Backbone as ProteinMPNN parsed JSONL, in Angstrom:
{"seq_chain_A": "MGNNDDRPTGLLSATELTVERRDTFAEILTIKDQAGIQLGSTRRAGTKLLRIVSEWTDFFPHRPIEVTDANGQPMLWIEQRGLLRRHIITVCRPDRTRIGKLVGKSWPGLRYTGYWVEIDGERIGEVLVEKHGEGSGERLVERNGYRIADTSGVELARIVTSKGEQRTRAVPHTTPRRTTLQASQQLSEPFARFALTVAIARHAD", "coords_chain_A": {"N_chain_A": [[110.622, 104.321, 116.158], [110.744, 106.179, 114.241], [110.05, 106.093, 111.54], [107.903, 106.503, 108.624], [105.739, 104.842, 109.029], [104.943, 105.074, 111.621], [103.546, 107.357, 111.91], [100.43, 108.919, 112.575], [97.531, 108.15, 110.63], [94.428, 108.645, 108.807], [93.221, 106.205, 109.258], [94.303, 105.377, 111.666], [93.95, 107.504, 113.351], [91.285, 108.065, 113.707], [88.524, 108.513, 115.905], [86.312, 106.997, 115.993], [85.345, 104.118, 114.321], [84.195, 101.641, 111.968], [84.069, 98.169, 111.341], [83.335, 96.029, 108.717], [82.102, 93.19, 106.855], [82.358, 92.715, 103.382], [80.566, 91.043, 101.997], [78.661, 88.075, 102.766], [80.334, 85.877, 102.15], [82.782, 86.919, 101.584], [86.302, 87.48, 102.034], [87.399, 89.863, 102.475], [87.503, 92.685, 104.568], [85.963, 95.801, 105.238], [86.838, 99.045, 106.399], [85.404, 101.751, 107.934], [84.731, 105.257, 108.633], [82.724, 107.149, 111.034], [81.055, 108.536, 109.371], [80.675, 106.943, 107.272], [82.631, 106.87, 105.367], [85.139, 105.197, 103.605], [88.019, 104.066, 105.2], [89.939, 102.168, 105.064], [90.961, 98.726, 104.407], [90.993, 95.116, 104.762], [92.759, 92.069, 104.105], [93.13, 88.522, 103.796], [96.232, 86.943, 103.934], [98.22, 84.466, 102.181], [97.344, 80.997, 101.401], [94.074, 79.616, 100.653], [93.755, 77.038, 101.525], [95.368, 76.835, 103.818], [93.901, 78.468, 105.502], [91.518, 77.015, 105.814], [92.461, 74.721, 107.123], [93.421, 75.957, 109.427], [91.08, 76.836, 110.651], [89.993, 74.526, 111.55], [91.694, 73.297, 113.281], [93.942, 73.698, 116.071], [96.579, 73.426, 115.655], [97.868, 74.786, 113.691], [99.011, 78.022, 112.556], [96.915, 80.921, 112.106], [95.925, 82.389, 108.956], [97.8, 85.241, 108.026], [96.739, 88.679, 108.411], [96.524, 91.394, 106.298], [96.509, 94.873, 106.53], [95.358, 97.726, 104.904], [95.352, 101.233, 103.976], [92.934, 103.683, 102.745], [94.03, 104.305, 100.313], [95.32, 102.088, 99.544], [97.74, 101.727, 100.727], [99.939, 99.801, 102.65], [99.406, 99.215, 106.126], [99.32, 97.684, 108.493], [100.352, 94.444, 109.701], [99.04, 91.504, 110.674], [99.355, 88.739, 112.755], [98.167, 85.587, 113.851], [98.106, 83.073, 116.369], [97.589, 79.789, 117.609], [98.528, 77.381, 119.056], [97.457, 75.127, 120.655], [97.767, 76.454, 123.042], [98.097, 79.525, 124.836], [96.192, 82.007, 123.156], [97.656, 84.042, 120.77], [98.131, 87.195, 119.351], [100.051, 88.771, 117.054], [101.222, 91.957, 116.418], [102.314, 93.783, 113.727], [104.411, 96.05, 111.811], [104.076, 97.13, 108.346], [106.434, 96.177, 107.156], [106.913, 93.907, 108.516], [108.214, 94.143, 110.951], [108.068, 93.784, 114.42], [105.57, 95.202, 116.519], [104.211, 94.657, 118.895], [102.423, 92.406, 121.132], [99.247, 90.75, 121.582], [98.254, 88.925, 124.144], [96.552, 86.075, 125.096], [94.618, 85.82, 128.082], [94.004, 83.454, 129.34], [93.828, 79.84, 128.95], [92.422, 77.326, 126.869], [89.613, 78.666, 125.111], [90.314, 81.211, 125.541], [90.127, 83.402, 123.789], [87.896, 84.781, 124.35], [88.167, 85.71, 126.857], [89.739, 87.823, 127.155], [92.772, 89.847, 126.719], [96.284, 90.381, 127.366], [98.182, 93.284, 126.789], [101.221, 93.565, 125.301], [104.607, 94.697, 124.963], [107.717, 93.849, 123.881], [107.74, 91.933, 125.917], [106.926, 93.377, 128.11], [104.163, 94.38, 129.988], [101.705, 96.603, 128.948], [99.084, 97.235, 129.018], [95.611, 96.12, 128.902], [93.005, 94.025, 127.507], [89.704, 93.87, 128.076], [86.814, 91.782, 128.446], [83.423, 92.235, 127.452], [79.888, 91.66, 127.553], [76.638, 91.898, 126.33], [73.107, 92.47, 125.617], [70.739, 94.018, 123.373], [67.41, 95.235, 123.001], [64.531, 93.048, 122.539], [62.986, 89.777, 122.392], [62.268, 88.813, 119.045], [63.632, 90.924, 118.031], [66.0, 91.135, 119.314], [69.312, 92.175, 119.675], [72.369, 90.91, 119.843], [75.299, 91.867, 121.483], [78.743, 91.849, 121.625], [81.758, 92.697, 123.166], [84.887, 94.485, 123.676], [86.911, 96.122, 126.105], [89.439, 98.416, 126.181], [92.208, 99.095, 128.169], [94.741, 100.963, 129.982], [97.703, 100.25, 131.995], [96.987, 101.392, 134.38], [94.349, 101.052, 134.558], [92.763, 102.827, 133.248], [90.265, 103.531, 130.955], [90.642, 103.345, 127.472], [89.506, 102.817, 125.011], [86.564, 101.387, 123.44], [85.318, 98.387, 122.036], [82.862, 97.043, 120.126], [80.861, 94.393, 118.978], [78.152, 93.856, 116.928], [75.68, 91.53, 116.223], [73.597, 92.064, 114.637], [70.207, 92.415, 113.302], [67.978, 89.753, 112.721], [66.079, 88.733, 109.853], [62.696, 89.607, 109.991], [59.072, 89.862, 110.271], [58.599, 92.497, 110.854], [61.03, 93.622, 110.239], [62.138, 93.481, 107.176], [64.63, 92.711, 106.216], [68.046, 91.667, 106.722], [70.154, 92.936, 109.142], [73.521, 93.79, 108.716], [76.331, 92.218, 110.319], [78.51, 94.0, 112.419], [81.5, 95.564, 113.627], [82.399, 97.944, 115.974], [84.669, 100.481, 116.783], [85.316, 102.67, 119.371], [86.606, 105.621, 120.746], [87.298, 108.006, 123.286], [89.009, 110.03, 122.726], [91.637, 110.813, 120.334], [93.698, 108.027, 119.928], [96.931, 107.361, 121.218], [100.123, 106.224, 119.926], [101.453, 103.076, 120.994], [98.831, 102.26, 121.123], [96.808, 102.913, 119.318], [97.224, 101.249, 117.142], [97.036, 98.738, 118.343], [94.364, 98.785, 119.198], [92.974, 98.965, 116.756], [93.76, 96.537, 115.682], [92.539, 94.711, 117.471], [89.826, 95.224, 116.931], [89.647, 94.391, 114.262], [90.486, 91.682, 114.42], [88.512, 90.715, 116.104], [86.222, 90.955, 114.513], [86.893, 89.349, 112.395], [86.779, 86.805, 113.376]], "CA_chain_A": [[111.623, 104.105, 115.125], [110.863, 107.405, 113.486], [109.722, 105.977, 110.137], [106.583, 107.016, 108.284], [104.696, 103.927, 109.475], [104.545, 105.407, 112.976], [102.781, 108.596, 111.928], [99.002, 108.634, 112.488], [96.79, 108.433, 109.407], [93.01, 108.601, 109.105], [92.884, 104.88, 109.758], [94.776, 105.24, 113.042], [93.612, 108.68, 114.157], [89.829, 108.175, 113.884], [88.034, 108.169, 117.244], [85.254, 106.003, 115.812], [85.36, 103.451, 113.021], [83.404, 100.416, 111.897], [84.602, 97.095, 110.5], [82.255, 95.229, 108.145], [82.464, 92.286, 105.765], [81.705, 93.173, 102.159], [79.393, 90.187, 101.868], [78.726, 86.914, 103.656], [81.402, 84.932, 101.83], [84.017, 87.631, 101.254], [87.357, 87.507, 103.035], [87.809, 91.256, 102.636], [86.762, 93.528, 105.5], [86.113, 97.23, 104.99], [86.914, 99.86, 107.612], [84.825, 103.054, 107.619], [84.558, 106.169, 109.76], [81.324, 107.265, 111.444], [80.287, 109.123, 108.277], [80.554, 105.942, 106.222], [83.729, 107.004, 104.411], [86.076, 104.091, 103.779], [89.358, 104.437, 105.65], [90.881, 101.106, 104.739], [90.412, 97.39, 104.232], [91.893, 94.029, 105.14], [92.668, 90.84, 103.315], [93.885, 87.398, 104.326], [97.382, 86.547, 103.136], [98.416, 83.023, 102.151], [96.419, 80.192, 100.615], [92.804, 79.272, 101.284], [93.91, 75.743, 102.182], [95.876, 77.077, 105.162], [92.823, 79.014, 106.308], [90.598, 75.925, 106.143], [93.123, 73.907, 108.141], [93.506, 76.765, 110.644], [89.777, 76.937, 111.281], [89.585, 73.233, 112.086], [92.666, 72.785, 114.241], [94.784, 74.679, 116.743], [97.979, 73.098, 115.445], [98.431, 75.647, 112.668], [98.722, 79.446, 112.74], [95.921, 81.471, 111.197], [96.5, 83.176, 107.871], [98.018, 86.637, 108.424], [95.832, 89.693, 107.882], [97.185, 92.63, 105.885], [95.62, 96.028, 106.631], [95.781, 98.844, 104.065], [94.507, 102.418, 104.102], [92.017, 103.888, 101.623], [94.82, 104.419, 99.092], [95.995, 100.83, 99.293], [99.045, 101.727, 101.382], [99.974, 98.879, 103.792], [99.469, 99.863, 107.429], [99.558, 96.702, 109.551], [100.419, 93.019, 109.38], [98.56, 90.861, 111.899], [99.528, 87.289, 112.769], [97.499, 84.935, 114.98], [98.637, 81.743, 116.64], [96.853, 79.078, 118.642], [99.074, 76.031, 119.079], [97.017, 74.486, 121.894], [98.261, 77.226, 124.176], [97.452, 80.84, 124.862], [96.007, 82.641, 121.854], [98.554, 85.186, 120.641], [98.025, 88.008, 118.142], [101.25, 89.591, 116.909], [100.953, 93.165, 115.642], [103.552, 94.181, 113.047], [104.378, 97.08, 110.778], [104.004, 96.505, 107.019], [107.687, 95.488, 106.823], [106.917, 92.734, 109.401], [108.868, 94.38, 112.235], [107.06, 93.611, 115.462], [105.202, 96.296, 117.414], [103.905, 94.05, 120.182], [101.547, 91.241, 121.106], [98.057, 90.602, 122.407], [98.415, 87.574, 124.677], [95.356, 85.609, 125.786], [94.774, 85.75, 129.54], [93.813, 82.09, 129.82], [94.108, 78.817, 127.958], [91.292, 77.127, 125.952], [88.509, 79.614, 125.219], [90.895, 82.494, 125.913], [89.829, 84.502, 122.898], [86.764, 85.514, 124.893], [88.447, 86.091, 128.24], [90.557, 89.019, 127.135], [94.184, 89.782, 126.363], [97.26, 91.317, 127.899], [98.872, 94.008, 125.727], [102.634, 93.509, 125.657], [105.664, 95.123, 124.051], [108.997, 93.297, 124.35], [107.523, 91.213, 127.159], [106.431, 94.272, 129.16], [102.723, 94.589, 129.905], [101.379, 98.03, 128.92], [97.638, 97.408, 129.116], [94.836, 94.89, 128.781], [91.744, 94.044, 126.782], [88.703, 93.233, 128.927], [85.65, 91.316, 127.692], [82.095, 92.65, 127.887], [78.84, 91.018, 126.766], [75.29, 92.305, 126.688], [72.178, 92.465, 124.505], [69.835, 95.151, 123.259], [66.131, 94.861, 122.425], [63.895, 91.877, 123.141], [62.301, 88.886, 121.466], [62.851, 88.649, 117.721], [64.441, 92.096, 117.697], [67.177, 91.152, 120.167], [70.599, 92.333, 119.009], [73.42, 90.529, 120.784], [76.506, 92.661, 121.287], [79.887, 91.385, 122.383], [82.8, 93.678, 122.946], [86.081, 94.589, 124.497], [87.272, 97.425, 126.652], [90.898, 98.51, 126.223], [92.65, 99.953, 129.27], [96.181, 100.956, 130.235], [98.054, 99.523, 133.22], [96.34, 102.043, 135.524], [92.926, 100.746, 134.498], [92.049, 103.902, 132.553], [89.7, 103.077, 129.685], [91.111, 104.076, 126.303], [88.583, 102.609, 123.89], [85.631, 100.257, 123.501], [85.103, 97.71, 120.761], [81.606, 96.303, 120.26], [80.396, 93.685, 117.787], [76.716, 93.616, 116.889], [75.326, 90.482, 115.267], [72.563, 92.581, 113.763], [68.856, 91.885, 113.415], [67.579, 88.76, 111.737], [64.899, 89.118, 109.079], [61.407, 89.327, 110.629], [57.977, 90.549, 109.584], [58.759, 93.941, 111.061], [62.273, 94.034, 109.576], [62.21, 92.582, 106.018], [66.0, 92.507, 105.77], [68.972, 91.316, 107.786], [71.163, 93.962, 109.393], [74.831, 93.148, 108.704], [77.148, 92.202, 111.523], [79.567, 95.011, 112.34], [82.291, 95.809, 114.828], [82.65, 99.379, 116.087], [85.705, 100.947, 117.705], [85.034, 104.019, 119.848], [87.552, 106.169, 121.717], [86.885, 109.355, 123.683], [89.934, 110.938, 122.057], [92.562, 110.103, 119.453], [94.605, 107.152, 120.656], [98.353, 107.52, 120.933], [100.821, 104.986, 119.591], [101.019, 102.077, 120.011], [97.47, 101.798, 121.4], [95.968, 103.06, 118.127], [97.396, 100.045, 116.326], [96.495, 97.602, 119.08], [92.902, 98.886, 119.184], [92.532, 98.606, 115.413], [93.984, 95.095, 115.55], [91.503, 94.004, 118.226], [88.564, 95.368, 116.199], [89.719, 93.548, 113.063], [90.533, 90.277, 114.831], [87.192, 90.38, 116.658], [85.253, 90.81, 113.429], [87.332, 88.284, 111.491], [86.532, 85.497, 113.995]], "C_chain_A": [[111.777, 105.307, 114.218], [110.557, 107.262, 112.013], [108.286, 106.41, 109.908], [105.456, 106.133, 108.789], [104.186, 104.275, 110.855], [103.728, 106.693, 113.045], [101.3, 108.293, 111.764], [98.438, 108.969, 111.115], [95.319, 108.389, 109.776], [92.592, 107.285, 109.711], [93.245, 104.717, 111.225], [94.379, 106.404, 113.94], [92.113, 108.836, 114.403], [89.429, 107.761, 115.294], [86.855, 107.198, 117.185], [85.355, 105.418, 114.412], [84.603, 102.132, 113.117], [84.047, 99.431, 110.936], [83.43, 96.245, 110.028], [82.809, 94.295, 107.082], [81.692, 92.707, 104.525], [80.467, 92.355, 101.825], [79.652, 88.932, 102.68], [79.947, 86.043, 103.414], [82.735, 85.614, 101.519], [85.019, 87.572, 102.393], [87.773, 88.937, 103.338], [86.894, 91.977, 103.621], [86.995, 94.98, 105.119], [86.072, 97.974, 106.319], [86.453, 101.266, 107.248], [84.78, 103.939, 108.858], [83.073, 106.309, 110.055], [80.443, 107.904, 110.382], [80.117, 108.143, 107.118], [81.63, 106.015, 105.163], [84.75, 105.897, 104.662], [87.469, 104.605, 104.119], [90.396, 103.395, 105.271], [90.173, 99.783, 104.544], [91.436, 96.353, 104.669], [91.741, 92.879, 104.156], [93.522, 89.778, 103.98], [95.042, 87.084, 103.386], [97.5, 85.03, 103.151], [97.336, 82.314, 101.363], [95.135, 79.896, 101.374], [92.899, 77.941, 102.02], [94.391, 75.918, 103.61], [94.776, 77.618, 106.052], [91.851, 77.92, 106.735], [91.18, 75.054, 107.246], [93.146, 74.649, 109.466], [92.187, 76.798, 111.389], [89.337, 75.627, 111.925], [90.566, 72.646, 113.085], [93.461, 73.913, 114.859], [96.261, 74.424, 116.49], [98.645, 74.004, 114.416], [98.118, 77.11, 112.969], [97.643, 79.885, 111.758], [96.621, 82.236, 110.082], [96.663, 84.615, 108.324], [96.99, 87.555, 107.767], [96.642, 90.936, 107.537], [96.159, 93.758, 105.902], [96.185, 97.152, 105.774], [94.857, 100.032, 104.278], [93.667, 102.575, 102.838], [92.74, 103.983, 100.285], [95.56, 103.131, 98.752], [97.371, 100.733, 99.912], [99.023, 100.781, 102.583], [100.167, 99.621, 105.109], [99.844, 98.904, 108.55], [99.643, 95.299, 108.967], [100.106, 92.289, 110.678], [98.697, 89.346, 111.776], [98.859, 86.714, 114.012], [98.019, 83.511, 115.128], [97.846, 81.087, 117.758], [97.28, 77.634, 118.713], [98.762, 75.319, 120.39], [97.626, 75.154, 123.115], [97.564, 78.577, 124.138], [97.35, 81.414, 123.444], [96.85, 83.902, 121.808], [98.31, 85.879, 119.309], [99.252, 88.909, 118.105], [100.95, 90.746, 115.967], [102.269, 93.663, 115.057], [103.316, 95.372, 112.127], [104.342, 96.38, 109.423], [105.269, 95.742, 106.633], [107.927, 94.273, 107.708], [107.711, 92.939, 110.688], [107.792, 94.423, 113.312], [106.841, 94.878, 116.28], [104.959, 95.739, 118.81], [102.956, 92.884, 120.009], [100.307, 91.441, 121.966], [98.074, 89.149, 122.857], [97.176, 87.18, 125.468], [95.594, 85.431, 127.272], [94.66, 84.333, 130.078], [94.079, 81.115, 128.688], [92.87, 78.557, 127.109], [90.129, 78.085, 126.205], [88.975, 81.022, 125.49], [90.493, 83.657, 125.025], [88.707, 85.362, 123.455], [86.943, 85.834, 126.369], [89.373, 87.287, 128.3], [92.02, 88.757, 126.83], [95.009, 90.714, 127.249], [97.923, 91.983, 126.701], [100.338, 94.108, 126.122], [103.533, 94.038, 124.545], [106.983, 94.656, 124.644], [108.852, 92.628, 125.715], [107.017, 92.061, 128.307], [104.946, 94.547, 128.949], [102.411, 96.082, 129.974], [99.875, 98.288, 129.022], [96.934, 96.07, 129.018], [93.562, 95.124, 127.99], [90.752, 93.221, 127.592], [87.467, 92.885, 128.108], [84.36, 91.822, 128.306], [81.073, 91.969, 126.989], [77.482, 91.483, 127.251], [74.414, 92.276, 125.44], [71.303, 93.702, 124.529], [68.546, 94.684, 122.597], [65.562, 93.647, 123.13], [63.238, 91.041, 122.055], [63.033, 88.752, 120.149], [63.78, 89.793, 117.358], [65.714, 92.174, 118.532], [68.44, 91.244, 119.317], [71.68, 92.021, 120.032], [74.699, 91.287, 120.449], [77.598, 92.133, 122.216], [81.02, 92.355, 122.13], [83.958, 93.589, 123.902], [86.228, 96.016, 125.005], [88.787, 97.441, 126.806], [91.312, 99.512, 127.291], [94.164, 99.901, 129.398], [96.451, 100.254, 131.559], [97.443, 100.138, 134.469], [94.848, 101.759, 135.567], [92.103, 101.811, 133.808], [91.562, 103.394, 131.197], [90.155, 103.973, 128.543], [90.139, 103.964, 125.132], [87.672, 101.426, 124.171], [85.454, 99.697, 122.099], [83.89, 96.806, 120.929], [81.232, 95.665, 118.931], [78.909, 93.416, 117.919], [76.425, 92.564, 115.835], [74.24, 90.941, 114.314], [71.224, 91.906, 113.967], [68.591, 90.862, 112.326], [66.294, 89.229, 111.044], [63.622, 88.687, 109.804], [60.312, 90.017, 109.823], [58.131, 92.052, 109.694], [59.997, 94.472, 110.346], [62.505, 93.08, 108.404], [63.615, 92.364, 105.472], [66.862, 92.148, 106.982], [70.019, 92.412, 107.936], [72.534, 93.3, 109.454], [75.543, 93.234, 110.048], [78.245, 93.245, 111.36], [80.255, 95.152, 113.688], [82.674, 97.278, 114.852], [83.702, 99.665, 117.147], [85.393, 102.384, 118.082], [86.052, 104.422, 120.904], [87.127, 107.594, 122.035], [87.788, 110.412, 123.063], [90.892, 110.122, 121.199], [93.563, 109.295, 120.27], [96.047, 107.405, 120.241], [98.933, 106.18, 120.505], [101.406, 104.385, 120.862], [99.568, 101.622, 120.194], [96.545, 101.934, 120.193], [96.039, 101.804, 117.268], [96.843, 98.809, 117.027], [94.969, 97.609, 119.032], [92.338, 98.485, 117.823], [92.672, 97.101, 115.19], [92.896, 94.297, 116.254], [90.169, 94.056, 117.477], [88.534, 94.447, 114.98], [89.678, 92.069, 113.432], [89.179, 89.824, 115.368], [86.191, 90.123, 115.539], [85.605, 89.647, 112.509], [87.071, 86.9, 112.052], [85.342, 84.8, 113.358]], "O_chain_A": [[112.78, 105.457, 113.52], [110.775, 108.215, 111.265], [107.54, 106.656, 110.855], [104.333, 106.606, 108.963], [103.106, 103.827, 111.24], [103.268, 107.078, 114.12], [100.933, 107.493, 110.903], [98.829, 109.965, 110.507], [94.981, 108.126, 110.93], [91.715, 107.239, 110.574], [92.563, 103.995, 111.953], [94.463, 106.298, 115.163], [91.71, 109.657, 115.227], [89.936, 106.77, 115.82], [86.448, 106.645, 118.206], [85.44, 106.156, 113.431], [84.4, 101.587, 114.202], [84.509, 99.805, 109.858], [82.622, 95.79, 110.838], [83.848, 94.567, 106.48], [80.505, 93.022, 104.607], [79.442, 92.903, 101.419], [80.743, 88.749, 103.22], [80.536, 85.524, 104.363], [83.717, 84.934, 101.22], [84.647, 87.609, 103.566], [88.428, 89.195, 104.349], [85.669, 91.894, 103.524], [88.1, 95.351, 104.722], [85.362, 97.58, 107.244], [87.029, 101.905, 106.367], [84.788, 103.448, 109.987], [82.248, 105.666, 109.405], [79.218, 107.829, 110.47], [79.493, 108.467, 106.107], [81.562, 105.303, 104.161], [85.176, 105.685, 105.798], [88.024, 105.458, 103.426], [91.585, 103.697, 105.169], [88.944, 99.719, 104.519], [92.598, 96.675, 104.915], [90.725, 92.745, 103.473], [94.511, 90.086, 104.645], [94.848, 86.971, 102.175], [96.946, 84.374, 104.032], [96.503, 82.959, 100.726], [95.117, 79.923, 102.605], [92.211, 77.73, 103.019], [93.902, 75.248, 104.52], [94.711, 77.275, 107.233], [91.407, 77.896, 107.883], [90.482, 74.69, 108.192], [92.917, 74.05, 110.517], [92.166, 76.79, 112.62], [88.421, 75.611, 112.747], [90.295, 71.6, 113.676], [93.637, 74.966, 114.246], [97.113, 75.121, 117.043], [99.869, 73.989, 114.285], [97.085, 77.414, 113.565], [97.482, 79.282, 110.697], [97.761, 82.676, 110.235], [95.756, 85.165, 108.948], [96.446, 87.245, 106.707], [97.36, 91.469, 108.382], [95.066, 93.617, 105.353], [97.36, 97.497, 105.899], [93.716, 99.868, 104.709], [93.683, 101.709, 101.963], [92.133, 103.765, 99.236], [96.332, 103.082, 97.794], [98.1, 99.773, 99.661], [98.171, 100.935, 103.458], [100.983, 100.538, 105.202], [100.599, 99.264, 109.453], [99.095, 95.005, 107.905], [100.824, 92.437, 111.667], [98.217, 88.745, 110.815], [98.967, 87.282, 115.099], [98.329, 82.838, 114.145], [97.475, 81.739, 118.734], [96.473, 76.741, 118.456], [99.665, 74.953, 121.143], [97.957, 74.493, 124.1], [96.543, 78.735, 123.467], [98.284, 81.321, 122.647], [96.77, 84.738, 122.707], [98.284, 85.233, 118.261], [99.469, 89.714, 119.011], [100.478, 90.538, 114.85], [103.221, 93.934, 115.789], [102.19, 95.661, 111.723], [104.553, 95.17, 109.349], [105.202, 94.774, 105.876], [109.001, 93.673, 107.668], [107.871, 91.989, 111.455], [106.736, 95.028, 113.127], [107.795, 95.543, 116.683], [105.449, 96.291, 119.795], [102.709, 92.425, 118.893], [100.315, 92.194, 122.94], [97.925, 88.243, 122.038], [96.791, 87.875, 126.409], [96.649, 84.946, 127.683], [95.169, 84.04, 131.16], [94.502, 81.51, 127.602], [92.283, 79.533, 126.642], [89.713, 78.294, 127.345], [88.162, 81.932, 125.653], [90.518, 84.802, 125.475], [88.57, 86.528, 123.087], [85.983, 86.188, 127.053], [89.755, 87.72, 129.387], [92.453, 87.612, 126.701], [94.504, 91.692, 127.799], [98.198, 91.32, 125.701], [100.662, 94.674, 127.165], [103.263, 93.855, 123.358], [107.331, 95.017, 125.769], [109.734, 92.743, 126.566], [106.707, 91.53, 129.374], [104.527, 94.906, 127.849], [102.795, 96.756, 130.929], [99.447, 99.439, 129.104], [97.57, 95.017, 129.047], [93.103, 96.254, 127.826], [90.937, 92.017, 127.774], [87.111, 93.611, 127.18], [84.21, 91.841, 129.528], [81.338, 91.724, 125.812], [77.206, 91.465, 128.45], [74.914, 92.081, 124.332], [71.145, 94.352, 125.562], [68.583, 93.823, 121.719], [66.046, 93.254, 124.192], [62.969, 91.52, 120.953], [64.253, 88.597, 120.117], [64.625, 89.65, 116.474], [66.433, 93.171, 118.469], [68.616, 90.488, 118.361], [71.883, 92.781, 120.979], [75.125, 91.344, 119.296], [77.4, 91.991, 123.422], [81.223, 92.792, 120.997], [84.005, 92.749, 124.801], [85.732, 96.972, 124.407], [89.355, 96.583, 127.482], [90.826, 100.642, 127.315], [94.799, 98.932, 128.982], [95.53, 99.721, 132.178], [97.383, 99.486, 135.511], [94.158, 102.174, 136.499], [90.876, 101.722, 133.779], [92.347, 102.89, 130.394], [90.069, 105.198, 128.627], [89.974, 104.907, 124.358], [87.961, 100.581, 125.018], [85.441, 100.432, 121.112], [83.889, 95.909, 121.772], [81.279, 96.314, 117.886], [78.458, 92.823, 118.899], [76.864, 92.683, 114.691], [73.983, 90.292, 113.3], [71.117, 90.936, 114.718], [68.932, 91.07, 111.161], [65.53, 90.022, 111.595], [63.49, 87.525, 110.188], [60.588, 90.673, 108.819], [57.835, 92.792, 108.755], [60.023, 95.619, 109.9], [63.017, 91.979, 108.606], [63.763, 91.872, 104.354], [66.439, 92.313, 108.126], [70.692, 92.773, 106.971], [72.697, 92.324, 110.186], [75.376, 94.191, 110.803], [78.841, 93.363, 110.289], [79.67, 94.894, 114.74], [83.209, 97.803, 113.875], [83.631, 99.156, 118.265], [85.224, 103.231, 117.205], [86.328, 103.668, 121.838], [86.651, 108.313, 121.157], [87.378, 111.56, 122.893], [90.957, 108.898, 121.314], [94.194, 109.816, 121.189], [96.343, 107.632, 119.068], [98.314, 105.133, 120.696], [101.824, 105.138, 121.742], [99.117, 100.707, 119.506], [95.598, 101.16, 120.052], [95.027, 101.353, 116.732], [96.253, 97.937, 116.388], [94.348, 96.563, 118.847], [91.349, 97.757, 117.743], [91.806, 96.472, 114.582], [92.386, 93.32, 115.706], [89.463, 93.051, 117.396], [87.523, 93.802, 114.703], [88.93, 91.294, 112.835], [88.748, 88.698, 115.121], [85.402, 89.181, 115.61], [84.721, 89.031, 111.913], [87.126, 85.916, 111.315], [84.991, 83.689, 113.755]]}, "name": "protein", "num_of_chains": 1, "seq": "MGNNDDRPTGLLSATELTVERRDTFAEILTIKDQAGIQLGSTRRAGTKLLRIVSEWTDFFPHRPIEVTDANGQPMLWIEQRGLLRRHIITVCRPDRTRIGKLVGKSWPGLRYTGYWVEIDGERIGEVLVEKHGEGSGERLVERNGYRIADTSGVELARIVTSKGEQRTRAVPHTTPRRTTLQASQQLSEPFARFALTVAIARHAD"}
């Protein structure tokens, strides 16, 4: 479209970033680069009542997520829907114009079976699910993630969520849950926005 929203910023050009929740009960997520510098944040739009209803039933859409950069400039508007059918995440520009969709590959439970990446009904890539663990015993860190690929199967980025370590005698604190996006090189549009959306949606679950 040629507007400023399509130009890469630090939030969209970073090859590695991490999504974390400010605290256990906060709705705000922070997005940082690999050096720990904050690149942006997210917040849930709408009322808390809608969110409570959304979490207990598939008949209502989830509250939209607004993504802003470190200066508070709106970058993305993310809408999720789960009306007893395929889970759909709609990715929009700040003015609500649609960029594309992440469409669940299957029906119930689809959020963990991956997505098709679509623009105007045309499939341009996919999000594949991966699951593995690190460590053993009490120190086990379960990691769940996605792998984003284009239609040729070429991997563009990986998104991994770590549940962190629970408090033990050896580790007197709890490591926070975090989701990390890693790409071998700067992602082009629109994959940069889709990848960021997947990382945020994965962590917000």
